[in-house]
mmCIF file of C-alpha atoms in Angstrom:
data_model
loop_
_atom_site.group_PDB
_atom_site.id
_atom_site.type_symbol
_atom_site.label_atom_id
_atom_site.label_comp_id
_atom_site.label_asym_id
_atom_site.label_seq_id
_atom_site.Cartn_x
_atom_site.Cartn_y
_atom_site.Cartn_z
ATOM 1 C CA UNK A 1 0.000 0.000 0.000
ATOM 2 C CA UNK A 2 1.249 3.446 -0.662
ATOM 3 C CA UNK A 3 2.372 5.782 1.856
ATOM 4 C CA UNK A 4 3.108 9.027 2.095
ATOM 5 C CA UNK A 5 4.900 10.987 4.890
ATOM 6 C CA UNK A 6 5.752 14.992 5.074
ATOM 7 C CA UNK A 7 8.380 16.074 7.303
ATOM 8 C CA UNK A 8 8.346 18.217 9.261
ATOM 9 C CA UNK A 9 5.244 18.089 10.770
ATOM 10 C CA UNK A 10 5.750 21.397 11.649
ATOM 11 C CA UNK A 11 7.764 24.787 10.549
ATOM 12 C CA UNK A 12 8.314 28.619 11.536
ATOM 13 C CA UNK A 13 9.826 30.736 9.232
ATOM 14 C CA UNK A 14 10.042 34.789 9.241
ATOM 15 C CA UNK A 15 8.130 36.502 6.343
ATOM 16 C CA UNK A 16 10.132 37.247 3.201
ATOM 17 C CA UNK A 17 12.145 33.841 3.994
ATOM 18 C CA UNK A 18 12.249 31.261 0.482
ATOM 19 C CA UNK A 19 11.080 27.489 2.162
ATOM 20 C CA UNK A 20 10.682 24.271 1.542
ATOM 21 C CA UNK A 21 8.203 21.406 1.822
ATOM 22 C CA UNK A 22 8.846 17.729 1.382
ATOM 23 C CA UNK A 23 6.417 14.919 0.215
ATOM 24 C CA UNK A 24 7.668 11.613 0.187
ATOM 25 C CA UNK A 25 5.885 8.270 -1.004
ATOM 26 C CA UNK A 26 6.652 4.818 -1.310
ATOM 27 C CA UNK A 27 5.224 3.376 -4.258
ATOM 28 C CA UNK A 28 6.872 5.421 -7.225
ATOM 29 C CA UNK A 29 3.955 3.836 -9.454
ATOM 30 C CA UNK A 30 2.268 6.605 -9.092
ATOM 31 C CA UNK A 31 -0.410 8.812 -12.031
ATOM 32 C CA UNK A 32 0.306 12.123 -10.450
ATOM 33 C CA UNK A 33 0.890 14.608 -7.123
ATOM 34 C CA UNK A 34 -0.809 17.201 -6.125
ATOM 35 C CA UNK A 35 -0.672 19.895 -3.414
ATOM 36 C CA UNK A 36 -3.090 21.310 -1.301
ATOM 37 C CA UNK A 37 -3.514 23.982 1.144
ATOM 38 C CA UNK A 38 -5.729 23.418 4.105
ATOM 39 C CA UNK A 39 -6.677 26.923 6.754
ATOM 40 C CA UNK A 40 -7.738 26.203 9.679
ATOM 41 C CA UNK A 41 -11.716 24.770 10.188
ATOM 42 C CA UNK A 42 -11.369 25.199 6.296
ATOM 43 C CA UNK A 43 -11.409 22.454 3.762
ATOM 44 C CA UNK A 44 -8.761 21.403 0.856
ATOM 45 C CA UNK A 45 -7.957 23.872 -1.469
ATOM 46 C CA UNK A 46 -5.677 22.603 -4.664
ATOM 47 C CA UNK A 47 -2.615 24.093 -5.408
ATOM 48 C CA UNK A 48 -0.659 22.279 -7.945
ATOM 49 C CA UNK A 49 -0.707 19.177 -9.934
ATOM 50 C CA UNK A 50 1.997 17.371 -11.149
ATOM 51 C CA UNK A 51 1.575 14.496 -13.903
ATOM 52 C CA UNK A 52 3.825 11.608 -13.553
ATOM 53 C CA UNK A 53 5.387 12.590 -16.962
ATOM 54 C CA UNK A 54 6.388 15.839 -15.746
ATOM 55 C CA UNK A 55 8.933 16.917 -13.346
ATOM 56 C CA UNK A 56 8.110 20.463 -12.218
ATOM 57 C CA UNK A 57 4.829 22.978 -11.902
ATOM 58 C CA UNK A 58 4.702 26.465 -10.930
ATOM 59 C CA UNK A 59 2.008 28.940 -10.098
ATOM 60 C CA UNK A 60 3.091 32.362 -8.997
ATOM 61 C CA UNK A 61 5.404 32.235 -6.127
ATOM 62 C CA UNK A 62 4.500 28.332 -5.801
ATOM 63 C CA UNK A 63 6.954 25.834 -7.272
ATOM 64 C CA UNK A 64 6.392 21.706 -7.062
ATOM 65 C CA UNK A 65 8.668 19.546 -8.433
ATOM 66 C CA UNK A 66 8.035 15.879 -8.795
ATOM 67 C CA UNK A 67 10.972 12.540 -8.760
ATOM 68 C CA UNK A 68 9.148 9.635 -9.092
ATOM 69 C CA UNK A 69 12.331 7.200 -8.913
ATOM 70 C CA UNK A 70 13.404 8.703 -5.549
ATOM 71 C CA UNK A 71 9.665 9.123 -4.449
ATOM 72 C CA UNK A 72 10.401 12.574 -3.671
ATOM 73 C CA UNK A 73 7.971 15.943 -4.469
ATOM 74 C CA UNK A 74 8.922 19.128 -3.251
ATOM 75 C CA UNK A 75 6.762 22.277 -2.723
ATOM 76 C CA UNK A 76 9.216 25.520 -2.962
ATOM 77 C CA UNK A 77 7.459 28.914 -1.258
ATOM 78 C CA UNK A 78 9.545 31.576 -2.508
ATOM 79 C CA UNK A 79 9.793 35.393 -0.471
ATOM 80 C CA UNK A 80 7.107 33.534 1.929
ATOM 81 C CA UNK A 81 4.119 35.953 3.579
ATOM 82 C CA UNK A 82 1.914 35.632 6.762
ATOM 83 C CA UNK A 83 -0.979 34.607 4.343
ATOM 84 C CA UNK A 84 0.489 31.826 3.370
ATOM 85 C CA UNK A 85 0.454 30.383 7.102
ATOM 86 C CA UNK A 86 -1.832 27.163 7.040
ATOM 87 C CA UNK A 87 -1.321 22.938 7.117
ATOM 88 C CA UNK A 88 -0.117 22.120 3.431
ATOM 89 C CA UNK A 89 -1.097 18.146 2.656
ATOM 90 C CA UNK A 90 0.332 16.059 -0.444
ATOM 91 C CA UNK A 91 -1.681 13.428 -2.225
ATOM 92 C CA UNK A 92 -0.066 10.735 -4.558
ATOM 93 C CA UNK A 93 -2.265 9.435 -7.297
ATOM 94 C CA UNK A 94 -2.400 5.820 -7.732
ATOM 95 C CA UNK A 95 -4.848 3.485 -8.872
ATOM 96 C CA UNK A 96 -8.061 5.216 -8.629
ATOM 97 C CA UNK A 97 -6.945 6.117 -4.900
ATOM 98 C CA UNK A 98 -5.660 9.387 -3.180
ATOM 99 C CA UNK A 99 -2.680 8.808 -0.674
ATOM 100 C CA UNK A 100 -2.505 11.931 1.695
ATOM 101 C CA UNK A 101 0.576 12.734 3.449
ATOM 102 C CA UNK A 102 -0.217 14.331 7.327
ATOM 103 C CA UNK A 103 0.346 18.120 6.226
ATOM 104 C CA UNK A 104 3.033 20.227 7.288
ATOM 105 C CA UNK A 105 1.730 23.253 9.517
ATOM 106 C CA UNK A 106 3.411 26.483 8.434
ATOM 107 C CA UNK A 107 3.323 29.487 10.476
ATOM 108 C CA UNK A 108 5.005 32.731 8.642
ATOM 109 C CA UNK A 109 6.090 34.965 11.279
ATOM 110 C CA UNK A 110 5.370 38.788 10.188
ATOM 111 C CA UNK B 1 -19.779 26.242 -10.759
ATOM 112 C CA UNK B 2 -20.153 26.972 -7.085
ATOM 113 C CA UNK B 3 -17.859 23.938 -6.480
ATOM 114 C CA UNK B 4 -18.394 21.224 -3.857
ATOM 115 C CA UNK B 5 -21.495 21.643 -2.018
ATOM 116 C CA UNK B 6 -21.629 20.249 1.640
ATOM 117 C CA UNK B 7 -24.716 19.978 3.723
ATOM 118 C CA UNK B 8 -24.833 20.437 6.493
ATOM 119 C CA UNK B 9 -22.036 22.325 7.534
ATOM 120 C CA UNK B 10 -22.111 22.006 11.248
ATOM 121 C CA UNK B 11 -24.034 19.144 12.973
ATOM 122 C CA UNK B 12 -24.020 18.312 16.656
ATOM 123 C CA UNK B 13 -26.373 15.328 17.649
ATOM 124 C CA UNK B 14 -27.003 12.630 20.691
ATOM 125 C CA UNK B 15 -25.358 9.197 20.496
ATOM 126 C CA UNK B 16 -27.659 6.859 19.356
ATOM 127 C CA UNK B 17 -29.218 9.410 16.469
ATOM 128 C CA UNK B 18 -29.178 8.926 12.968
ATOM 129 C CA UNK B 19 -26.761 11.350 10.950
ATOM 130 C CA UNK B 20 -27.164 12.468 7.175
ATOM 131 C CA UNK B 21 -24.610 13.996 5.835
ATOM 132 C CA UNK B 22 -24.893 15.354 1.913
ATOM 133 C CA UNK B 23 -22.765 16.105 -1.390
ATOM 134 C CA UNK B 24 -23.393 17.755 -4.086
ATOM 135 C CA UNK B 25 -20.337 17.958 -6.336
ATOM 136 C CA UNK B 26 -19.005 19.666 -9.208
ATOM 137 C CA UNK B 27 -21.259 19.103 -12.616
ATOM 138 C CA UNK B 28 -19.202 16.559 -15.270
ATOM 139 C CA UNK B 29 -17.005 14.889 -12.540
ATOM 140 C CA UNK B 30 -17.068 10.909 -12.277
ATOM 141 C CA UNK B 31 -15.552 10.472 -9.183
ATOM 142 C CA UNK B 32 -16.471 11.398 -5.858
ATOM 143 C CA UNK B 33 -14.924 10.634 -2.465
ATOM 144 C CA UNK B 34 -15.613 10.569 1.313
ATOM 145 C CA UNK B 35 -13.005 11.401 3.984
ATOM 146 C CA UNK B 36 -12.894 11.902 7.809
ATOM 147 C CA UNK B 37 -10.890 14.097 9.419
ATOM 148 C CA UNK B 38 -9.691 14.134 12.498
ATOM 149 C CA UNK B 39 -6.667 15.350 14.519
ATOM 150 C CA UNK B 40 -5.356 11.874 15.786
ATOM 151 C CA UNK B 41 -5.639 9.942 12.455
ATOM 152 C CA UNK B 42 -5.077 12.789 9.896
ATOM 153 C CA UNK B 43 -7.196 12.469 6.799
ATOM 154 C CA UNK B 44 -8.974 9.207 5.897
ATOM 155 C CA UNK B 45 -10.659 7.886 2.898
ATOM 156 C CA UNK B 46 -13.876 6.290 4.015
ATOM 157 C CA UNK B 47 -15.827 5.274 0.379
ATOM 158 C CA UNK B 48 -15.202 6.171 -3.486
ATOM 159 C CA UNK B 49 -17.511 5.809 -6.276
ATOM 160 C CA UNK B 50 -17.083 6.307 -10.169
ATOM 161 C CA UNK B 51 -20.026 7.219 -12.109
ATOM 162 C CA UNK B 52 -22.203 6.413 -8.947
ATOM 163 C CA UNK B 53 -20.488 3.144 -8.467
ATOM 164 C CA UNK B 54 -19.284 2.548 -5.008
ATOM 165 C CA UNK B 55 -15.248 1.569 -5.855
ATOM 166 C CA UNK B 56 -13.964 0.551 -2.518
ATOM 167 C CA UNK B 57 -15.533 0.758 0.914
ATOM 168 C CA UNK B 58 -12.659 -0.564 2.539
ATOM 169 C CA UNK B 59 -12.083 2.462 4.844
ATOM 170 C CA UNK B 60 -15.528 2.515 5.539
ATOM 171 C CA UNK B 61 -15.050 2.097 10.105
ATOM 172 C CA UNK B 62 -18.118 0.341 10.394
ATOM 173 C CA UNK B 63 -21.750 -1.521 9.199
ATOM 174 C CA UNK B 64 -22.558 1.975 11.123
ATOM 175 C CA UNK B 65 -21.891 4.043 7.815
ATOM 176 C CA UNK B 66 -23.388 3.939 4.791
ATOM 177 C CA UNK B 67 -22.875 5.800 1.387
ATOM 178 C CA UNK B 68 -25.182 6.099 -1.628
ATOM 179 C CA UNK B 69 -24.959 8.129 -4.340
ATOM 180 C CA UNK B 70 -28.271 7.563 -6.273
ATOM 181 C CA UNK B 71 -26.972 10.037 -9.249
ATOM 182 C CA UNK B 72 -24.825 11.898 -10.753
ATOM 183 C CA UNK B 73 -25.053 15.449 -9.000
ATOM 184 C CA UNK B 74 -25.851 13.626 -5.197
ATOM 185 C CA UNK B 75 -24.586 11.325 -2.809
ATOM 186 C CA UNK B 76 -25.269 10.813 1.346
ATOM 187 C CA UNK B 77 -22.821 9.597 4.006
ATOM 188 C CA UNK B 78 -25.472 8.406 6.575
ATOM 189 C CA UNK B 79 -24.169 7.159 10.150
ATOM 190 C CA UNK B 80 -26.508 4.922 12.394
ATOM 191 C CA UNK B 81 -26.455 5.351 15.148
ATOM 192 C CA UNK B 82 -23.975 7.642 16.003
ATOM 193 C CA UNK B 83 -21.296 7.450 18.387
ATOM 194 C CA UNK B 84 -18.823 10.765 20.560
ATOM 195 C CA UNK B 85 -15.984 8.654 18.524
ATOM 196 C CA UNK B 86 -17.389 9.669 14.933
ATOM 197 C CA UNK B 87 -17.001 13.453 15.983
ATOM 198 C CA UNK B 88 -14.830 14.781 13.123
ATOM 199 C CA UNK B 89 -14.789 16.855 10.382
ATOM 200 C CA UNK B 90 -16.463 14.857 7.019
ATOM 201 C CA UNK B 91 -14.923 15.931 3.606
ATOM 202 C CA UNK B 92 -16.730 15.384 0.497
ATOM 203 C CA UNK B 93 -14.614 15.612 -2.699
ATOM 204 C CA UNK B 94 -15.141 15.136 -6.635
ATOM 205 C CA UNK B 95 -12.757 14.856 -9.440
ATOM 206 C CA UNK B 96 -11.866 13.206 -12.264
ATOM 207 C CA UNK B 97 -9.278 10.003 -13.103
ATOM 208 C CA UNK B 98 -6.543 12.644 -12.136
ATOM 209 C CA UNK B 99 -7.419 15.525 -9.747
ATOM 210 C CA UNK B 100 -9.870 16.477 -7.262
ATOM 211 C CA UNK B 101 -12.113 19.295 -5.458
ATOM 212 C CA UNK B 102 -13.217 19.535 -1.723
ATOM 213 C CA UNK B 103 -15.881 20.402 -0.084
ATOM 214 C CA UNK B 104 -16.051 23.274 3.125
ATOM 215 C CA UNK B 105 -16.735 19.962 5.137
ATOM 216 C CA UNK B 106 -19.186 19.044 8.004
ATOM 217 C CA UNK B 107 -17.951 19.627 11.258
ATOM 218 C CA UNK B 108 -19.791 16.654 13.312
ATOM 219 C CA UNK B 109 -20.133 16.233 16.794
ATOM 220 C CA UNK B 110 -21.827 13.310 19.051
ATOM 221 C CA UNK B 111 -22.296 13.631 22.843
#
C-alpha cells in the first residue's frame, strides 16, 4: 500500500524567507501529485498538480517539483508571507486512490 | 460552478441518532470521495464511487456508515447510530481520473 509521509510536521519561518516542503511516497507507481492547502476549520484547497510525466509545476510564487524514482515531491514557497500560514497536505495518485501525506503546519512569522 | 457543495455544515447530535450527511459535487465529474478528518488519524478515505459506483468501501469504520450516491449530481454519508468517537470533520470531494475538489466539510459532533 502506498504511503506518504511529510516532514516536518511542523515549521516557523520569518516573512520574506524562500522554504521548503517535502512529500515523500513509497510506491513510485504513481499517475500524479498534487498539493493542497488546508486553513484552519477550512477544507482542501488545490494548489498544484503534477503528472507523472512531468517533473516540475509552478504557479506564482508556488513551485512543485516531482521525482518519481526517488519518491520525492517538493513544494518551494519563494519570499514567503503571513498569508500563506496554514497545514499544506500532499496526495499521490495511484490506482483510482488518493494517498494523503499528514500536512506540514506552516506558520510565517510577520 | 459553485464547487463542492456540503450539507450540512455544522451538525451536533445525541449518540444513538441517525446522521445524514450530503454532497453535491461539481457538474461533469465521475468520481467522488468521502473522507474523515480528524486530529489523531489525519485524513482518511472512508468510500469512493465512479459514475455512482461505489469503488472501494474498505475504509468505511463500520456496518454503522453507509454511502449512496443515487446520481450523478448527489450522494449521502449516513451514520446509524452515532457514536462521541465519529465526531470529526467529514470531507466530500469530486474529481476526475486525475485531480480532485473539496468540499467546506461538516464539522460533526456526538455527545
Amino acid at each position: 500500500k502506498q504511503e506518504v509521509t511529510q516532514i516536518p510536521a511542523a515549521l516557523s519561518v520569518p516573512e520574506g524567507e524562500n522554504l521548503v516542503l517535502n512529500c515523500s511516497f513509497t510506491d513510485s507507481a504513481i499517475y500524479n501529485l498534487q498539493w493542497f492547502r488546508q486553513d484552519p476549520g477550512k477544507g482542501l484547497t488545490s494548489l498544484l498538480l503534477i503528472q507523472s510525466s512531468q517533473r516540475e509545476q509552478t504557479s506564482g510564487r508556488l513551485n512543485a517539483s516531482l521525482d518519481k524514482s526517488s519518491g520525492r515531491s517538493t513544494l518551494y514557497i519563494a519570499a514567503s508571507q503571513p498569508g500563506d500560514s496554514a497545514t499544506y497536505l500532499c496526495a499521490a495518485r495511484g490506482g483510482n486512490q488518493f494517498y494523503f501525506g499528514t500536512g506540514t503546519s506552516l506558520t510565517v512569522i510577520p | 460552478d459553485a464547487g463542492v457543495i456540503q450539507s450540512p455544515r455544522h451538525e451536533v447530535t445525541e449518540m444513538g441518532q441517525e446522521v445524514t450527511l450530503r454532497c453535491k459535487p461539481i457538474s461533469g465529474h465521475d468520481y467522488l470521495f468521502w473522507y474523515r478528518q480528524t486530529m489523531m488519524r489525519g485524513l482518511e478515505l472512508l468510500i469512493y464511487f465512479n459514475n455512482n459506483v461505489p469503488i472501494d468501501d474498505s475504509g468505511m469504520p463500520e456496518d454503522r456508515f453507509s454511502a449512496k450516491m443515487p446520481n450523478a449530481s448527489f450522494s449521502t454519508l449516513k451514520i446509524q447510530p452515532s457514536e462521541p468517537r465519529d465526531s470529526a470533520v467529514y470531507f466530500c470531494a469530486s474529481g476526475t481520473h486525475y485531480e480532485q475538489y473539496f468540499g467546506p466539510g461538516t464539522r460533526l459532533t456526538v455527545t
